[in-house]
CSV table of C-alpha atoms in Angstrom, one decimal:
chain,number,residue,atom,x,y,z
A,600,MET,CA,116.9,26.9,-220.1
A,601,LYS,CA,113.8,26.5,-218.2
A,602,ARG,CA,112.1,29.2,-220.1
A,603,ASN,CA,112.8,27.8,-223.3
A,604,ASN,CA,112.2,24.3,-222.5
A,605,ILE,CA,115.8,23.0,-222.9
A,606,HIS,CA,116.4,19.8,-220.6
A,607,ARG,CA,119.2,20.1,-218.0
A,608,ASN,CA,122.2,17.6,-218.3
A,609,VAL,CA,125.0,16.9,-215.6
A,610,LEU,CA,127.3,19.5,-216.9
A,611,SER,CA,124.6,22.3,-216.9
A,612,TYR,CA,123.7,21.1,-213.3
A,613,ASN,CA,127.4,21.4,-212.3
A,614,LEU,CA,127.7,24.8,-214.0
A,615,TRP,CA,124.7,26.0,-212.1
A,616,MET,CA,125.8,25.0,-208.7
A,617,ASN,CA,129.4,26.9,-209.4
A,618,ALA,CA,127.7,30.1,-210.3
A,619,CYS,CA,125.5,29.9,-207.3
A,620,ALA,CA,128.4,29.3,-204.9
A,621,GLU,CA,130.0,32.5,-206.5
A,622,VAL,CA,126.9,34.4,-206.3
A,623,SER,CA,124.7,33.4,-203.4
A,624,GLY,CA,126.6,30.8,-201.3
A,625,VAL,CA,126.5,27.2,-200.2
A,626,ASP,CA,122.9,27.0,-199.2
A,627,SER,CA,121.8,27.8,-202.7
A,628,VAL,CA,124.1,25.3,-204.2
A,629,GLN,CA,122.6,22.6,-201.9
A,630,SER,CA,119.0,23.7,-203.3
A,631,VAL,CA,120.4,23.2,-206.7
A,632,PHE,CA,121.7,19.8,-205.9
A,633,GLN,CA,118.4,18.7,-204.4
A,634,VAL,CA,116.9,19.6,-207.7
A,635,MET,CA,119.1,17.8,-209.4
A,636,LEU,CA,118.4,14.7,-207.4
A,637,ASN,CA,114.8,15.0,-208.0
A,638,ASP,CA,115.4,15.3,-211.8
A,639,GLU,CA,114.7,11.7,-213.2
A,640,THR,CA,116.5,12.6,-216.4
A,641,VAL,CA,119.7,13.0,-214.9
A,642,LYS,CA,122.2,10.7,-213.0
A,643,VAL,CA,124.3,12.3,-210.1
A,644,GLY,CA,127.7,10.8,-211.0
A,645,TRP,CA,131.6,11.5,-209.5
A,646,SER,CA,131.8,14.7,-211.4
A,647,THR,CA,128.9,16.6,-209.6
A,648,TYR,CA,130.2,15.0,-206.3
A,649,CYS,CA,133.6,16.5,-207.1
A,650,THR,CA,131.9,19.8,-208.1
A,651,LEU,CA,130.4,20.0,-204.5
A,652,ALA,CA,133.6,19.0,-202.9
A,653,ASN,CA,135.2,21.9,-204.4
A,654,ILE,CA,132.6,24.3,-203.6
A,655,PHE,CA,132.6,23.0,-199.8
A,656,ARG,CA,136.3,23.3,-199.8
A,657,LYS,CA,136.6,26.7,-201.0
A,658,ASN,CA,134.0,27.6,-198.4
A,659,GLY,CA,135.9,26.1,-195.6
A,660,LEU,CA,133.8,23.1,-195.0
A,661,ASN,CA,136.2,20.2,-195.3
A,662,THR,CA,134.4,17.7,-193.6
A,663,GLU,CA,131.4,17.9,-196.0
A,664,ALA,CA,134.0,18.0,-198.8
A,665,GLN,CA,135.4,14.9,-197.6
A,666,ALA,CA,131.9,13.1,-197.5
A,667,CYS,CA,131.5,14.2,-201.0
A,668,LEU,CA,134.4,12.6,-202.2
A,669,VAL,CA,133.6,9.5,-200.5
A,670,LYS,CA,130.5,9.5,-202.6
A,671,ALA,CA,132.3,10.1,-205.7
A,672,GLU,CA,134.6,7.3,-205.2
A,673,ALA,CA,131.6,5.0,-205.2
A,674,LYS,CA,130.4,6.3,-208.4
A,675,LEU,CA,133.8,5.8,-210.2
A,676,SER,CA,133.7,3.4,-213.3
A,677,PRO,CA,135.8,0.3,-213.5
A,678,THR,CA,136.5,1.0,-217.0
A,679,GLY,CA,137.4,4.5,-217.3
A,680,ARG,CA,140.5,6.1,-215.6
A,681,LEU,CA,139.2,9.8,-215.9
A,682,GLY,CA,137.3,10.1,-212.6
A,683,TYR,CA,139.9,8.7,-210.6
A,684,SER,CA,142.4,11.6,-211.6
A,685,PHE,CA,139.7,14.0,-210.8
A,686,VAL,CA,139.0,12.6,-207.4
A,687,MET,CA,142.6,12.1,-206.7
A,688,THR,CA,143.0,16.2,-207.5
A,689,CYS,CA,140.2,17.0,-205.1
A,690,TYR,CA,141.7,14.9,-202.1
A,691,ALA,CA,145.4,16.7,-203.0
A,692,ALA,CA,143.5,20.0,-202.6
A,693,LEU,CA,142.3,19.0,-199.3
A,694,ASN,CA,145.7,17.7,-198.5
A,695,ASP,CA,144.5,14.3,-198.0
A,696,SER,CA,147.5,11.9,-198.7
A,697,ASP,CA,145.9,8.9,-197.8
A,698,GLY,CA,143.0,9.9,-200.5
A,699,VAL,CA,145.6,10.5,-203.3
A,700,MET,CA,147.3,7.2,-202.9
A,701,ARG,CA,144.2,5.4,-202.6
A,702,MET,CA,143.0,6.7,-205.9
A,703,TRP,CA,146.3,6.5,-207.6
A,704,GLU,CA,146.2,2.7,-206.6
A,705,ALA,CA,142.7,2.2,-207.5
A,706,SER,CA,143.4,3.6,-210.9
A,707,LYS,CA,145.7,1.2,-211.9
A,708,SER,CA,143.0,-1.6,-212.0
A,709,VAL,CA,141.2,0.0,-214.6
A,710,PRO,CA,142.2,-2.0,-217.8
A,711,GLY,CA,144.5,-0.3,-220.4
A,712,ARG,CA,148.2,1.5,-220.7
A,713,ILE,CA,148.1,4.4,-218.2
A,714,LEU,CA,148.7,7.6,-220.0
A,715,THR,CA,151.4,9.9,-219.4
A,716,ALA,CA,148.7,12.6,-218.2
A,717,TYR,CA,147.6,10.3,-215.6
A,718,TYR,CA,151.1,9.9,-214.2
A,719,MET,CA,151.7,13.6,-214.2
A,720,ALA,CA,148.7,14.0,-212.6
A,721,ALA,CA,149.5,11.6,-209.6
A,722,MET,CA,153.0,13.1,-209.2
A,723,SER,CA,151.5,16.6,-208.8
A,724,CYS,CA,149.0,15.4,-206.4
A,725,SER,CA,151.7,13.8,-204.4
A,726,ILE,CA,154.2,16.9,-204.4
A,727,LYS,CA,150.9,19.0,-203.4
A,728,VAL,CA,150.5,17.0,-200.3
A,729,GLY,CA,154.0,17.0,-199.7
A,730,ASP,CA,155.4,13.6,-200.7
A,731,ILE,CA,158.0,14.0,-203.2
A,732,SER,CA,159.3,10.5,-202.4
A,733,GLN,CA,156.0,9.1,-203.7
A,734,ALA,CA,156.3,11.5,-206.7
A,735,GLU,CA,159.8,10.1,-207.4
A,736,CYS,CA,158.5,6.5,-207.1
A,737,ILE,CA,155.7,7.4,-209.6
A,738,PHE,CA,158.0,8.9,-212.0
A,739,GLY,CA,160.3,5.6,-211.8
A,740,LYS,CA,157.4,3.8,-212.5
A,741,TRP,CA,156.5,5.9,-215.6
A,742,GLU,CA,160.0,5.7,-216.7
A,743,ALA,CA,160.3,2.1,-216.8
A,744,GLY,CA,157.3,1.6,-219.2
A,745,CYS,CA,157.5,4.8,-221.2
A,746,ARG,CA,158.2,4.7,-225.0
A,747,LYS,CA,159.9,7.8,-225.0
A,748,HIS,CA,161.4,10.4,-222.2
A,749,ASP,CA,159.0,13.1,-222.0
A,750,VAL,CA,160.5,16.4,-220.1
A,751,ARG,CA,156.7,17.3,-219.5
A,752,VAL,CA,157.0,14.4,-216.8
A,753,SER,CA,160.2,15.2,-215.4
A,754,ASN,CA,159.5,18.9,-215.3
A,755,VAL,CA,156.7,18.0,-212.3
A,756,LEU,CA,159.5,16.4,-210.5
A,757,LEU,CA,162.0,19.2,-211.7
A,758,GLY,CA,159.8,22.1,-210.2
A,759,ALA,CA,159.3,20.4,-207.0
A,760,TYR,CA,163.2,20.2,-206.5
A,761,VAL,CA,163.5,23.7,-207.3
A,762,ARG,CA,160.9,25.0,-204.9
A,763,ASN,CA,162.4,22.8,-202.2
A,764,ARG,CA,165.9,24.6,-203.4
A,765,TRP,CA,167.2,21.4,-204.2
A,766,ILE,CA,169.3,22.6,-206.9
A,767,GLU,CA,171.8,19.6,-207.1
A,768,LYS,CA,169.0,16.8,-207.6
A,769,ALA,CA,167.5,19.0,-210.2
A,770,GLU,CA,170.5,19.0,-212.1
A,771,ARG,CA,170.9,15.5,-211.8
A,772,LEU,CA,167.7,14.7,-213.2
A,773,HIS,CA,167.8,17.1,-215.9
A,774,LEU,CA,171.3,15.5,-216.8
A,775,HIS,CA,169.6,12.0,-216.6
A,776,MET,CA,166.7,13.1,-219.0
A,777,LEU,CA,169.3,14.6,-221.6
A,778,GLU,CA,171.1,11.2,-221.6
A,779,LYS,CA,167.8,9.4,-222.4
A,780,GLY,CA,167.4,11.8,-225.2
A,781,ALA,CA,164.6,14.0,-223.9
A,782,CYS,CA,164.1,17.6,-225.3
A,783,PRO,CA,164.1,20.1,-222.8
A,784,ASN,CA,161.3,22.8,-223.4
A,785,TYR,CA,161.0,26.6,-222.5
A,786,LYS,CA,159.3,25.3,-219.3
A,787,THR,CA,162.5,23.1,-218.3
A,788,TRP,CA,164.8,26.1,-218.8
A,789,GLU,CA,162.5,28.4,-216.9
A,790,ILE,CA,162.6,25.8,-213.8
A,791,LEU,CA,166.3,25.7,-213.8
A,792,MET,CA,166.7,29.3,-214.4
A,793,GLU,CA,164.6,29.8,-211.2
A,794,GLY,CA,166.8,27.4,-209.5
A,795,TYR,CA,169.8,29.0,-210.4
A,796,VAL,CA,168.7,32.7,-209.5
A,797,GLN,CA,167.8,30.9,-206.1
A,798,SER,CA,171.4,29.5,-205.5
A,799,ARG,CA,173.0,32.9,-207.1
A,800,GLN,CA,174.6,30.9,-209.9
A,801,MET,CA,174.1,33.6,-212.2
A,802,ASP,CA,176.1,32.6,-215.1
A,803,LYS,CA,173.9,29.2,-215.5
A,804,ALA,CA,170.8,31.1,-214.9
A,805,VAL,CA,171.8,33.2,-218.1
A,806,GLY,CA,172.6,30.1,-220.0
A,807,CYS,CA,169.1,28.7,-219.3
A,808,MET,CA,167.6,32.0,-220.2
A,809,LYS,CA,169.3,32.2,-223.5
A,810,LYS,CA,168.5,28.6,-224.3
A,811,GLY,CA,164.7,29.2,-223.5
A,812,LEU,CA,164.8,32.2,-225.7
A,813,SER,CA,166.3,30.1,-228.5
A,814,LEU,CA,163.0,28.2,-228.7
A,815,LEU,CA,161.0,31.4,-229.1
A,816,LYS,CA,160.2,30.3,-232.8
A,817,SER,CA,158.0,27.7,-231.4
A,818,CYS,CA,156.3,29.5,-228.6
A,819,HIS,CA,155.9,33.0,-226.9
A,820,TRP,CA,157.7,32.5,-223.6
A,821,ARG,CA,159.3,35.2,-221.8
A,822,PRO,CA,161.0,34.5,-218.3
A,823,PRO,CA,158.6,35.4,-215.2
A,824,VAL,CA,159.2,39.1,-214.4
A,825,GLU,CA,160.9,38.4,-210.9
A,826,LEU,CA,163.4,36.3,-212.9
A,827,MET,CA,164.0,38.8,-215.4
A,828,GLU,CA,164.6,41.5,-212.9
A,829,ALA,CA,167.2,39.1,-211.1
A,830,ILE,CA,169.1,38.6,-214.5
A,831,GLY,CA,168.9,42.5,-215.2
A,832,LYS,CA,170.4,43.4,-211.9
A,833,HIS,CA,173.3,40.3,-212.2
A,834,PHE,CA,174.4,42.3,-215.6
A,835,GLU,CA,174.3,45.8,-213.8
A,836,GLU,CA,176.3,44.4,-210.9
A,837,GLN,CA,178.9,42.9,-213.6
A,838,GLY,CA,178.8,45.9,-215.5
A,839,SER,CA,178.2,44.0,-218.5
A,840,ALA,CA,176.8,46.6,-220.7
A,841,ASP,CA,176.7,44.6,-224.0
A,842,ASP,CA,175.1,41.6,-222.5
A,843,ALA,CA,172.3,43.9,-221.1
A,844,TYR,CA,171.7,45.6,-224.4
A,845,ARG,CA,171.2,42.4,-226.0
A,846,TYR,CA,169.0,41.2,-223.1
A,847,ILE,CA,166.9,44.3,-223.2
A,848,LYS,CA,166.8,44.1,-227.2
A,849,VAL,CA,165.5,40.2,-226.9
A,850,LEU,CA,162.7,41.0,-224.2
């Protein structure tokens, strides 16, 4: 870009810093950042400080990462919600639950309707820092104002329940969404399938697999290898040759 007299922008600086982090380490990143600070044609904003925070975190420099996120917060726009979601995600990566909730609460002051994607991000970040009850609260607020019940949102919570081996809670949430008219997608069935395999409810796991495979006309989903192996072993133990044959044929 320099050789061809192409002006750098915020994105190119961020990409440059990421590349330097991969190749040369943190010192070279800081050198590039200094060049950016001296470049009067660009304005350092929240995205650059998030980039730096992620680089520092990946190199074990969590204190420096936290300092960058404080600066990122100061650069957030009162009229745009995107930056809040990015900074919140960075705090989640640092396992900073206070930072996650501060960003979520601050984002509510931005004018306009909160999009489903932002609710999902807030739920995911809460779960990442171990606060599932907060994720449930956010889900409840989304549900109270949603125009339709979107399983992409409930899948976030469903996955957390299954990872914690709370299959009963997962079932209750799934049934609740069905009652509200939601349409399960392949991910819903994959999550439930995993939960049933964990709890050794293999017939239910097979049922979820079949429902997931029935959606193959609209996607190219296949169950994860470990779940496929568990189902295959189940057929073998049951001596169900016909089911095993159909299973192998489909997969």
